[in-house]
mmCIF file of C-alpha atoms in Angstrom:
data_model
loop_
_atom_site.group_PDB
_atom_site.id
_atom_site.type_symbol
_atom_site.label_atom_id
_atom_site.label_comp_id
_atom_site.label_asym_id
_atom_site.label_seq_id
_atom_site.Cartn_x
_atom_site.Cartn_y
_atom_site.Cartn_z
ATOM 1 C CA UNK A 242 171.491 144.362 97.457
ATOM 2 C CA UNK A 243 172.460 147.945 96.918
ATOM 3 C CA UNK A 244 173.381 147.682 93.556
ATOM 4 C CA UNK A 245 170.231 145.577 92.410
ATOM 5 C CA UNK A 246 168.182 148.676 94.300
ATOM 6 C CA UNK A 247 170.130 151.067 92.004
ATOM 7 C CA UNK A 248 169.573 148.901 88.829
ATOM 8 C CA UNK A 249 165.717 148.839 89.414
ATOM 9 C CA UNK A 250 165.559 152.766 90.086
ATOM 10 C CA UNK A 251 167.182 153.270 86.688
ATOM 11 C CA UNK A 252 165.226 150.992 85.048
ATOM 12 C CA UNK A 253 161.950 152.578 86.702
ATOM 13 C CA UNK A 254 163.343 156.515 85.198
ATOM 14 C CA UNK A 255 164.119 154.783 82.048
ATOM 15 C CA UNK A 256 160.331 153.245 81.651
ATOM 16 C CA UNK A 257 158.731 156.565 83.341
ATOM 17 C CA UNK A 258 157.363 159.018 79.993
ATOM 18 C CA UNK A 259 158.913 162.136 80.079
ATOM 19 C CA UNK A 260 157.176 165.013 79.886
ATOM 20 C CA UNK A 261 158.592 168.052 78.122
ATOM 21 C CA UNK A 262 155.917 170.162 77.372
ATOM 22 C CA UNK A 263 154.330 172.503 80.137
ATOM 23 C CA UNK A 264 151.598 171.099 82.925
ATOM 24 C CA UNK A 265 149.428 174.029 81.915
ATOM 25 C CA UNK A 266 149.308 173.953 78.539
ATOM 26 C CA UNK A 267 147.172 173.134 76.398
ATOM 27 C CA UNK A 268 146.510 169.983 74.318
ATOM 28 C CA UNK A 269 147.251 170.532 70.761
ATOM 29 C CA UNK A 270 144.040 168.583 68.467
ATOM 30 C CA UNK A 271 145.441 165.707 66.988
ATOM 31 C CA UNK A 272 145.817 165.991 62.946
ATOM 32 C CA UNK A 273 146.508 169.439 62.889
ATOM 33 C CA UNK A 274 149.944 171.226 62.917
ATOM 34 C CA UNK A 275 150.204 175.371 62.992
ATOM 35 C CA UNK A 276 151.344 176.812 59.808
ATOM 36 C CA UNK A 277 151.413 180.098 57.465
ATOM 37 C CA UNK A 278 148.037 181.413 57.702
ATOM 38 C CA UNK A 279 146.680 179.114 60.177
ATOM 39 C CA UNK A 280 144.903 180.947 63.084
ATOM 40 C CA UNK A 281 146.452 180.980 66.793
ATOM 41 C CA UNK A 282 144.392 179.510 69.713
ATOM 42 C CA UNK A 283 142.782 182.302 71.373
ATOM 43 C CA UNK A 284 142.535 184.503 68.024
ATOM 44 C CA UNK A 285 139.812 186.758 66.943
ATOM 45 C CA UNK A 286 138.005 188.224 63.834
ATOM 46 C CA UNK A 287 141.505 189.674 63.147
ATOM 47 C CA UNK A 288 143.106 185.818 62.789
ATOM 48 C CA UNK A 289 144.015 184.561 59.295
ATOM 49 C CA UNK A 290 141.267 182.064 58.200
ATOM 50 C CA UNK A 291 142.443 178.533 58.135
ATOM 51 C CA UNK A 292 144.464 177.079 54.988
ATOM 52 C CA UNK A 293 145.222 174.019 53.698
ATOM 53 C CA UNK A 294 148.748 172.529 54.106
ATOM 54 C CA UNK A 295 148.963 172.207 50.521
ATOM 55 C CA UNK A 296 148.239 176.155 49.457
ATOM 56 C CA UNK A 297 151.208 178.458 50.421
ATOM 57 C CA UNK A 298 150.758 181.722 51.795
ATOM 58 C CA UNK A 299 150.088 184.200 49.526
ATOM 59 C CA UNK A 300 153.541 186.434 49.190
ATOM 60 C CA UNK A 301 153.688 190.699 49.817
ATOM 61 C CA UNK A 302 153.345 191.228 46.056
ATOM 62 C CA UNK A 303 150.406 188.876 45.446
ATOM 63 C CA UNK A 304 148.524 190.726 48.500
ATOM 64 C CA UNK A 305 149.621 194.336 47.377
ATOM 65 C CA UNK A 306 147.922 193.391 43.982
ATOM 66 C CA UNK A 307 144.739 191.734 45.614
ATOM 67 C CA UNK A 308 144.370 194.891 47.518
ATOM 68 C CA UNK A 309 144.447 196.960 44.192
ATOM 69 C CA UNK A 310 142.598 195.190 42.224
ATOM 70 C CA UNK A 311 139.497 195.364 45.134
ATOM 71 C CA UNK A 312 140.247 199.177 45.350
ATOM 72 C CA UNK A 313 139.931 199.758 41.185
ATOM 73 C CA UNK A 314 136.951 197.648 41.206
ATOM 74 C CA UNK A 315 135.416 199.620 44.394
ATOM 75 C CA UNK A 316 136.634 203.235 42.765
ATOM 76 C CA UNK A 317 134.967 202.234 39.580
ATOM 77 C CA UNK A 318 131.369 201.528 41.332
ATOM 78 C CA UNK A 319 131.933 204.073 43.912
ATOM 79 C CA UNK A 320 132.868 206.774 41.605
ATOM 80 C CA UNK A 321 129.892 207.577 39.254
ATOM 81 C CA UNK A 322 128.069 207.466 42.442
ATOM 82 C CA UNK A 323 129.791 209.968 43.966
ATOM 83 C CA UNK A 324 129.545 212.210 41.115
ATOM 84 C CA UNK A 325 125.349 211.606 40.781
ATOM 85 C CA UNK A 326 124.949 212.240 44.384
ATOM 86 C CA UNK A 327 127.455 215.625 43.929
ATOM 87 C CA UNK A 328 126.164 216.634 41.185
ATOM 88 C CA UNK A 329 122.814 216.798 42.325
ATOM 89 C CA UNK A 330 123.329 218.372 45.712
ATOM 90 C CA UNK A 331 125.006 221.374 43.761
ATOM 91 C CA UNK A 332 123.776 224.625 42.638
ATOM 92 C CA UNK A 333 123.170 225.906 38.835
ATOM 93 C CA UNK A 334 126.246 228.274 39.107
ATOM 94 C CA UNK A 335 128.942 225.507 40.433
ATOM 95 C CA UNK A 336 127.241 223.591 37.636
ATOM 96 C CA UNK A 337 127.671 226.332 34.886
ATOM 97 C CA UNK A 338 131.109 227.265 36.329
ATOM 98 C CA UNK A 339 132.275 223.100 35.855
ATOM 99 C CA UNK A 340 130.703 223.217 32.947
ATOM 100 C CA UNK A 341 128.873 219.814 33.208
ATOM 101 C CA UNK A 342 128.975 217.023 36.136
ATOM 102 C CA UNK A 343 130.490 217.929 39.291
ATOM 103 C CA UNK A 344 133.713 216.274 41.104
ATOM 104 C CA UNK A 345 134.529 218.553 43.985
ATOM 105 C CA UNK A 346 131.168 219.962 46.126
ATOM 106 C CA UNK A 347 130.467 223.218 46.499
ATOM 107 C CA UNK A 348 127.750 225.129 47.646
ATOM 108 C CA UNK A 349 125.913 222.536 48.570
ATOM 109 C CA UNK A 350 121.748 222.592 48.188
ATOM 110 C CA UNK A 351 119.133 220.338 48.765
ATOM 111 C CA UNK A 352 116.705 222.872 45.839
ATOM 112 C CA UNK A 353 116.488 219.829 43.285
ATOM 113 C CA UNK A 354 115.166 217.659 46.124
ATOM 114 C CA UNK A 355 112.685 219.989 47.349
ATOM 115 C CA UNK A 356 111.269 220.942 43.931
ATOM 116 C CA UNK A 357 111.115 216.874 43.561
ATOM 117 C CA UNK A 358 109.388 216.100 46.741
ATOM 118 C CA UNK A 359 107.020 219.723 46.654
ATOM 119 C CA UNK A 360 104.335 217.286 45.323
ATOM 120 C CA UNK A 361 104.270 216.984 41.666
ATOM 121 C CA UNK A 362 104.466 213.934 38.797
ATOM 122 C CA UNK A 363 107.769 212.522 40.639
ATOM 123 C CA UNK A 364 106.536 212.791 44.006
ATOM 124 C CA UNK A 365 103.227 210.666 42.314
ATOM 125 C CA UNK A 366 105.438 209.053 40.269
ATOM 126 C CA UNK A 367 107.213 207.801 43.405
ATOM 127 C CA UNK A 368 104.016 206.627 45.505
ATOM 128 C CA UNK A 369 102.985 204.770 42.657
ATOM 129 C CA UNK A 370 106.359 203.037 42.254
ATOM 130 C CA UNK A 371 105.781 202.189 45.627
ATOM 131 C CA UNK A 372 102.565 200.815 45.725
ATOM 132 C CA UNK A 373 103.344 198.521 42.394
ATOM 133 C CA UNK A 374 106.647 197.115 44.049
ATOM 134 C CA UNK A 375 105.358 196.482 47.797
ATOM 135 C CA UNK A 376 102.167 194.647 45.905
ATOM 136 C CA UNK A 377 103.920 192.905 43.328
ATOM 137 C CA UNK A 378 106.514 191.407 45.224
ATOM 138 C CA UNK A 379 103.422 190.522 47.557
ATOM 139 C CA UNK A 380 102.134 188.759 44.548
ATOM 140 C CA UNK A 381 105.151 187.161 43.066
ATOM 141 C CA UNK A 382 106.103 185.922 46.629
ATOM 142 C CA UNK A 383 102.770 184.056 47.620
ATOM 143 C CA UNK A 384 102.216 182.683 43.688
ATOM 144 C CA UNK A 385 106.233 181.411 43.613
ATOM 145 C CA UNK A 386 106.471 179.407 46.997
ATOM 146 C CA UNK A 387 102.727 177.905 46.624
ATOM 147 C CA UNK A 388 103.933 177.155 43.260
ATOM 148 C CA UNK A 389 107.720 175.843 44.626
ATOM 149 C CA UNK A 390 106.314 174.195 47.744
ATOM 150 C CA UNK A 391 103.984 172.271 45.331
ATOM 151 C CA UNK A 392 106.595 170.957 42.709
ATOM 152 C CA UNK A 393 108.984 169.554 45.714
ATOM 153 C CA UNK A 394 106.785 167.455 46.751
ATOM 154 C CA UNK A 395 107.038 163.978 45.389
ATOM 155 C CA UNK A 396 103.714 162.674 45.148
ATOM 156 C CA UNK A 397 101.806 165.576 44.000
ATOM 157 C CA UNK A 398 100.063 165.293 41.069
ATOM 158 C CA UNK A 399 101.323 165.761 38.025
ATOM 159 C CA UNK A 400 103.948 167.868 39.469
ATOM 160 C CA UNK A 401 106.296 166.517 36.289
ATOM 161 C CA UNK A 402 104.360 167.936 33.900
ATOM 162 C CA UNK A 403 104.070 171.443 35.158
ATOM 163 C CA UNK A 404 107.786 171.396 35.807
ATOM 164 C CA UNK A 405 108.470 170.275 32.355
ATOM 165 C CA UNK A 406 106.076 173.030 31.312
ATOM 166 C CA UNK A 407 107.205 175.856 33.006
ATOM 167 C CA UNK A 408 110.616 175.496 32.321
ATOM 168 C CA UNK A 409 109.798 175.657 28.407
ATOM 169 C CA UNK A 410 108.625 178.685 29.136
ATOM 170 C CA UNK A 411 112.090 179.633 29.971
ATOM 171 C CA UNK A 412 113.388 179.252 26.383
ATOM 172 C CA UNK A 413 110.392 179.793 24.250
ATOM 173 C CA UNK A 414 108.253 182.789 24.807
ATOM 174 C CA UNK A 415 105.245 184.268 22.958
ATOM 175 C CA UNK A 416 105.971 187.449 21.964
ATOM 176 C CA UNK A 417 105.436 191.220 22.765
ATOM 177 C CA UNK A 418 102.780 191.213 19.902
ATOM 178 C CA UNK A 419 100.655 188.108 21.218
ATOM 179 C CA UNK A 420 101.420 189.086 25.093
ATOM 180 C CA UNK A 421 100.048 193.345 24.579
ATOM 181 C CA UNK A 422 96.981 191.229 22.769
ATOM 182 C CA UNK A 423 96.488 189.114 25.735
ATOM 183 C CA UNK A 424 96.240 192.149 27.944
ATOM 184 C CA UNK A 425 94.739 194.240 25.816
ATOM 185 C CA UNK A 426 91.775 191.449 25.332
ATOM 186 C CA UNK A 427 91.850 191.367 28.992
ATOM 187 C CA UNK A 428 91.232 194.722 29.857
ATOM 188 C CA UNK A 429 94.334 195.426 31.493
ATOM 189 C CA UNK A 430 95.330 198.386 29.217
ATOM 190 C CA UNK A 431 95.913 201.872 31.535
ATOM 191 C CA UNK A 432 95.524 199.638 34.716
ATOM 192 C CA UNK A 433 98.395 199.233 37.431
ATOM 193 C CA UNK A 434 97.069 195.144 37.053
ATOM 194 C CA UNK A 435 99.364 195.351 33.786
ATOM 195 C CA UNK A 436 102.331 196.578 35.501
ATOM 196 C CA UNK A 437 102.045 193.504 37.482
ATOM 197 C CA UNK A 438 100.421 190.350 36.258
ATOM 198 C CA UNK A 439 102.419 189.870 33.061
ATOM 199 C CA UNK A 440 105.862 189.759 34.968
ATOM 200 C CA UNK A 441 104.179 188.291 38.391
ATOM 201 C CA UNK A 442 106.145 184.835 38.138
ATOM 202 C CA UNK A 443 109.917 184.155 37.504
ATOM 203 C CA UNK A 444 110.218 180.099 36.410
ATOM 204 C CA UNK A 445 114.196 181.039 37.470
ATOM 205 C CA UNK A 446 113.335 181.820 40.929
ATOM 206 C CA UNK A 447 110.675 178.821 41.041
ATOM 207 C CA UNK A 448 113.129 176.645 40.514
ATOM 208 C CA UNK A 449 115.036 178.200 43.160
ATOM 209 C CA UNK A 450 112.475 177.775 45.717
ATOM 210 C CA UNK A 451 112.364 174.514 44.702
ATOM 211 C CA UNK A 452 115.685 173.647 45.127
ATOM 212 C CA UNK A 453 115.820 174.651 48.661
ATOM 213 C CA UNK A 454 112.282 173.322 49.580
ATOM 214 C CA UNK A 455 113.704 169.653 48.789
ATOM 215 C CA UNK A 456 116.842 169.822 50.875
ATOM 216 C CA UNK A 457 114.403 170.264 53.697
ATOM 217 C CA UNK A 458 114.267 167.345 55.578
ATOM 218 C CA UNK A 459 111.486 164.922 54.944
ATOM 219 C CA UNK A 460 111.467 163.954 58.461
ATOM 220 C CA UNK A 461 110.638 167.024 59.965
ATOM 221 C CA UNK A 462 107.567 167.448 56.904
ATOM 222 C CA UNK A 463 106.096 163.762 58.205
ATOM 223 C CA UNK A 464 106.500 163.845 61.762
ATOM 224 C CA UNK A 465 104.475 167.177 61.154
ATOM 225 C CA UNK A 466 101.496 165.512 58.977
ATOM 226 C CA UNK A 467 101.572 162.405 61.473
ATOM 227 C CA UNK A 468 100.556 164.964 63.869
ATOM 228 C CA UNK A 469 97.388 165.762 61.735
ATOM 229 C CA UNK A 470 98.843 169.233 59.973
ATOM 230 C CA UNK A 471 98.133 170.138 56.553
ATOM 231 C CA UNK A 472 99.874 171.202 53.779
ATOM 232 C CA UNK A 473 99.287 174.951 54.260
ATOM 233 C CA UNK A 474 100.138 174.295 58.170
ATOM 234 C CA UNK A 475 103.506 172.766 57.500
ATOM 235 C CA UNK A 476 104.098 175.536 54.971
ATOM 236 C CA UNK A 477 103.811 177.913 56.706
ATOM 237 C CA UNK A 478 105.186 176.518 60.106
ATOM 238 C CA UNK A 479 108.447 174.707 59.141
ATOM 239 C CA UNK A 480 109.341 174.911 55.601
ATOM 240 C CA UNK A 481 109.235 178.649 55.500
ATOM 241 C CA UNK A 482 111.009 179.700 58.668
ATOM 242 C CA UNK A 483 113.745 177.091 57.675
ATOM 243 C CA UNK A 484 113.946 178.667 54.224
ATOM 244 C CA UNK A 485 114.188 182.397 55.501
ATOM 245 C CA UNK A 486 117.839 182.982 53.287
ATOM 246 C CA UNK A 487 116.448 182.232 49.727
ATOM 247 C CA UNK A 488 112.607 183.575 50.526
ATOM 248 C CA UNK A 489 114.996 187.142 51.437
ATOM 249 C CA UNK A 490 117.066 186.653 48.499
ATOM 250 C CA UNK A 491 114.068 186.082 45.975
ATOM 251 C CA UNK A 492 112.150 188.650 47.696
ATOM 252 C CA UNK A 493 115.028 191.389 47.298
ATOM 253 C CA UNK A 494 115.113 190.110 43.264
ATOM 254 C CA UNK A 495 111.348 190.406 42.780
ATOM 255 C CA UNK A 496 111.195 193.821 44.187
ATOM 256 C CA UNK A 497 114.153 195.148 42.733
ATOM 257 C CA UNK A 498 112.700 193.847 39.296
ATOM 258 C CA UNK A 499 109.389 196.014 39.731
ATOM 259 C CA UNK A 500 111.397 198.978 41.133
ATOM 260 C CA UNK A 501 113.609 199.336 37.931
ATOM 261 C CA UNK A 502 110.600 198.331 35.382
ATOM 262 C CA UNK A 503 109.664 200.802 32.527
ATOM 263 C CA UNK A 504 109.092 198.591 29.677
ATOM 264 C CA UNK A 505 105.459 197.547 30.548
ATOM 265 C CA UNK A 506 104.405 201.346 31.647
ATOM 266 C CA UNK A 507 105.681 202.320 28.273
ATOM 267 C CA UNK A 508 103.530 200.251 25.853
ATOM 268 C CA UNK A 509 100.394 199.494 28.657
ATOM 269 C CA UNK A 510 100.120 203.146 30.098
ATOM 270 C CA UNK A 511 98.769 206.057 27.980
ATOM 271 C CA UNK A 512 98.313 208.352 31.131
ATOM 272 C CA UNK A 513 100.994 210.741 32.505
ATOM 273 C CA UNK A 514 100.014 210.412 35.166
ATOM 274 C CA UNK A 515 100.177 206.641 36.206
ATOM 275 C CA UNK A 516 103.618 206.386 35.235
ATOM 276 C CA UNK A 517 106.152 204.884 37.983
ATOM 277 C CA UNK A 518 109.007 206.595 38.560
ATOM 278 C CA UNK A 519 111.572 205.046 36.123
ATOM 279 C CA UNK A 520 109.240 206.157 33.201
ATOM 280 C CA UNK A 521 109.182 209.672 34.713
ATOM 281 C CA UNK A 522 113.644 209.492 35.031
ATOM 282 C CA UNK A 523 113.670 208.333 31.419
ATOM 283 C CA UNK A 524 112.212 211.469 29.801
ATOM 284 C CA UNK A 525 113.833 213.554 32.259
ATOM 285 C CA UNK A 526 117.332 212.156 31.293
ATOM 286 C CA UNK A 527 116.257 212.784 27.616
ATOM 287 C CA UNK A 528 114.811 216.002 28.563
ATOM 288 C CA UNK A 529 111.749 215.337 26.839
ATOM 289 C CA UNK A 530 109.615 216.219 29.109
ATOM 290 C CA UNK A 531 110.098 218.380 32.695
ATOM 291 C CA UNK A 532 107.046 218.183 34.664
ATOM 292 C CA UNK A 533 105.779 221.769 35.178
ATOM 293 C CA UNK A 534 106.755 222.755 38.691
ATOM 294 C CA UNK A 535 110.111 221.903 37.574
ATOM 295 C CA UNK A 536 109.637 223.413 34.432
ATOM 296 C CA UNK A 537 109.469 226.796 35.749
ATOM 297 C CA UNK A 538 112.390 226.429 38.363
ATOM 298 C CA UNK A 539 114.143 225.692 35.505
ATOM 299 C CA UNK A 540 112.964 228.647 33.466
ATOM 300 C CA UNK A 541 113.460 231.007 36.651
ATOM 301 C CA UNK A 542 117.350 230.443 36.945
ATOM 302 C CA UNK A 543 117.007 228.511 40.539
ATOM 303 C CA UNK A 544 117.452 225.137 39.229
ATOM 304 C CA UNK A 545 119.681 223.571 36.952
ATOM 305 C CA UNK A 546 117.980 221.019 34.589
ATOM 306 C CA UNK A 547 121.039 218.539 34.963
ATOM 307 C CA UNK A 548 120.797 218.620 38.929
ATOM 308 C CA UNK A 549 117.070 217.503 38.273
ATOM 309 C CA UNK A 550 117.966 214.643 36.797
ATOM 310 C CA UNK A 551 121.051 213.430 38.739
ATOM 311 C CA UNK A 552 118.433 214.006 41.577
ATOM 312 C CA UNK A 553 115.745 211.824 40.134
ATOM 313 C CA UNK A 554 118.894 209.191 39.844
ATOM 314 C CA UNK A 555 119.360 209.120 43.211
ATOM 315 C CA UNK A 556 115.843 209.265 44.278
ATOM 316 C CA UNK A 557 115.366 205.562 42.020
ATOM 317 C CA UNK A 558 118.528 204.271 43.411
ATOM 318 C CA UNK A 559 118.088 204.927 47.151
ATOM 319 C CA UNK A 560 115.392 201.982 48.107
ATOM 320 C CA UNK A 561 117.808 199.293 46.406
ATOM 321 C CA UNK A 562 121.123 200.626 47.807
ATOM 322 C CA UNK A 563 118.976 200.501 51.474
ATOM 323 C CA UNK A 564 117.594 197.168 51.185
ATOM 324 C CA UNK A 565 120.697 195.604 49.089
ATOM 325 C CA UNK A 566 122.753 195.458 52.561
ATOM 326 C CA UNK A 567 120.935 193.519 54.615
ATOM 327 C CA UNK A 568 119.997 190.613 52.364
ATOM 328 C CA UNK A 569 123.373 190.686 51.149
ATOM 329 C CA UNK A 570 124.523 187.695 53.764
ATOM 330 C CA UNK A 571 121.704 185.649 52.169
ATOM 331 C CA UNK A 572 123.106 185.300 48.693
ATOM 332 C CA UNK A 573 125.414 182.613 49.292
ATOM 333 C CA UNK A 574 123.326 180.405 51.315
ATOM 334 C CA UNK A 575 119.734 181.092 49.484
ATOM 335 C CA UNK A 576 120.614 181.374 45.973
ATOM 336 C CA UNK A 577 124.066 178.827 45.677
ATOM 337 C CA UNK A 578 122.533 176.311 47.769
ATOM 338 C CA UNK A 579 119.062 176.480 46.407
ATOM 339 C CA UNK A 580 120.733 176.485 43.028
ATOM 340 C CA UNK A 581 123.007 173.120 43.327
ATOM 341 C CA UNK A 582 119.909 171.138 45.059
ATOM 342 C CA UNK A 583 117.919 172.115 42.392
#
C-alpha cells in the first residue's frame, strides 16, 4: 500500500508542468523573440525601432559613416545659411576688412534691416508679396479641392474627360507668346490678377487631392447623403477634416510657389512699384538698381551694399523656413499616400 502511494505521488510530479520562469513576470507575445535592435518592454523614445529578423544590426563603422554622411549633408545646407544671415548682420568695415562674405561675426548690427523695414520699395515690396501669396494660395486652394473633390467622385459627369484633359495639360503647354496674349487681351497687364490667375491651378497637386479624396471611405460619404447632406456639406464636413495632411502639404507648395515667383512680375508688371519682393532681391543681387533710401546709406558710408542684399536674402527666406517646420510631418502621409492612391 505504501509503495503504490509512493508510485502515484511520482507519477502526479512527473505529469505536474513545471514552471521555470518567474510568477511575476511577464508574458512574452507569442511570434516574437528579442534580438539586435529590437526594443525592450518598458522602453522609450530612446529604444531602437523594431527590425526584422532577417536584417542584421548595422555594425560601429556603418553607423560612424551614417552619422557623417547626415552631418556633410546638414553642414552643406546649414552653411551658406549661416554665412547670409552673418553676413548681413555685419557692419561695412568687418565687411571691407574680410574682404567679401563674412564667416566669423563681428560687430554685429541690425542697420541693413532697419534701412529695409524704414518704409521704402522692399518694405512695399514685402506687403505686396504678402498680399499675392495669402490670396493666391486662397485661390489655388478653393479652385484645386472643388476641382479634386469633383473628379473622385465616380458618377459625376464627365469627370473622365476633364481628367483626361487636364492632365494633357501637363505635357503640352501653349506657350509664353500665346499665354502674355491671353492676358494681355484680357486686361490683366500691370494688375496683381496676373500675378495670380495664370499660375492659380497645379494639375500635379489636383491629382494629388484626388488621390487622397478616393481612399476616403465611401461609407462614411453615403451614410452622410442618406442623411439628406449635400455635396458642399459632406465636403466640407468629412472629406476635408479627414484630409487635413495633404490639404497642409499642398497648401505649404502653393504658397511657397507664389512667395518665390518673379517670372510673371517680370514680363506682366511695368511699374516699380508693384513689384513683389523677389523682383525687388533680383536687381539688388545684380545691383542694378538700389532703391533710394538705400541708395544714399550706401553713398554715406553706413551701409555696405553687400549686407543689403544678404539682408533682402534673408528677409525672402524667413516665411518659408517658419512655415516649412510644421507641415513638415505631413509630407509623408499627404503627398506619398495621396500619390500611390492616385
Amino acid at each position: 500500500m505504501t509503495q503504490r502511494t509512493t508510485a502515484q505521488n511520482t507519477t502526479a510530479q512527473n505529469t505536474t508542468p513545471r514552471r521555470t520562469a518567474s510568477r511575476h513576470a511577464p508574458p512574452r507575445p507569442a511570434g516574437r523573440r528579442p534580438g539586435p535592435g529590437r526594443p525592450r518592454p518598458g522602453g522609450g523614445w530612446w529604444s531602437a525601432p523594431a527590425r526584422p529578423v532577417w536584417e542584421e544590426p548595422p555594425g560601429r563603422a556603418g553607423l560612424a559613416a551614417k552619422g557623417a554622411l547626415l552631418l556633410g549633408a546638414c553642414l552643406a545646407v546649414l552653411f551658406p545659411l549661416w554665412i547670409v544671415v552673418v553676413t548681413s548682420l555685419s557692419s561695412k568695415k568687418t565687411i571691407t576688412e574680410t574682404g567679401g562674405l563674412v564667416i566669423v561675426p563681428r560687430d554685429l548690427t541690425f542697420v541693413a534691416y532697419q534701412e529695409l523695414l524704414s518704409g521704402g520699395q522692399v518694405t512695399r515690396a514685402a506687403i505686396v508679396s504678402v498680399l499675392v501669396t495669402v490670396t493666391g494660395t486662397v485661390f489655388s486652394m478653393a479652385v484645386s479641392i472643388l476641382c479634386a473633390y469633383g473628379l473622385s467622385r465616380p458618377g459625376s459627369l464627365g469627370h473622365r474627360f476633364i481628367l483626361l484633359a487636364l492632365m494633357a495639360t501637363m505635357f503640352f503647354g501653349a506657350g509664353l507668346i500665346p499665354t502674355y496674349l491671353l492676358v494681355q487681351t484680357l486686361g490683366l497687364t500691370d494688375t496683381y490678377l496676373a500675378l495670380i490667375l495664370p499660375s492659380a491651378v497645379s494639375v500635379f497637386n489636383i491629382l494629388v487631392l484626388r488621390g487622397f479624396f478616393m481612399g476616403i471611405s465611401p461609407e462614411l460619404v453615403d451614410s452622410a447623403r442618406i442623411d439628406g447632406a449635400g455635396d458642399l456639406r459632406i465636403l466640407w464636413r468629412i472629406v476635408m477634416p479627414l484630409s487635413r495632411a495633404v490639404i497642409a502639404v499642398i497648401t505649404l507648395f502653393y504658397a511657397v510657389g507664389y512667395w518665390s515667383a518673379w517670372f510673371n512680375a517680370s514680363i506682366y508688371l511695368g511699374d516699380q512699384n508693384m513689384m513683389p519682393l523677389q523682383n525687388v532681391l533680383i536687381q539688388l543681387v545684380q545691383k542694378q538698381e538700389i532703391p533710394v533710401g538705400l541708395g544714399q546709406a550706401v553713398k554715406a558710408g553706413n551701409l555696405s551694399g553687400l549686407a543689403v542684399q544678404m539682408a533682402v536674402m534673408v528677409l525672402a527666406l524667413l516665411p518659408v523656413a517658419v512655415l516649412s517646420p510644421f507641415v513638415q510631418k505631413h509630407f509623408r502621409k499627404g503627398v506619398l499616400t495621396g500619390a500611390v492612391k492616385g
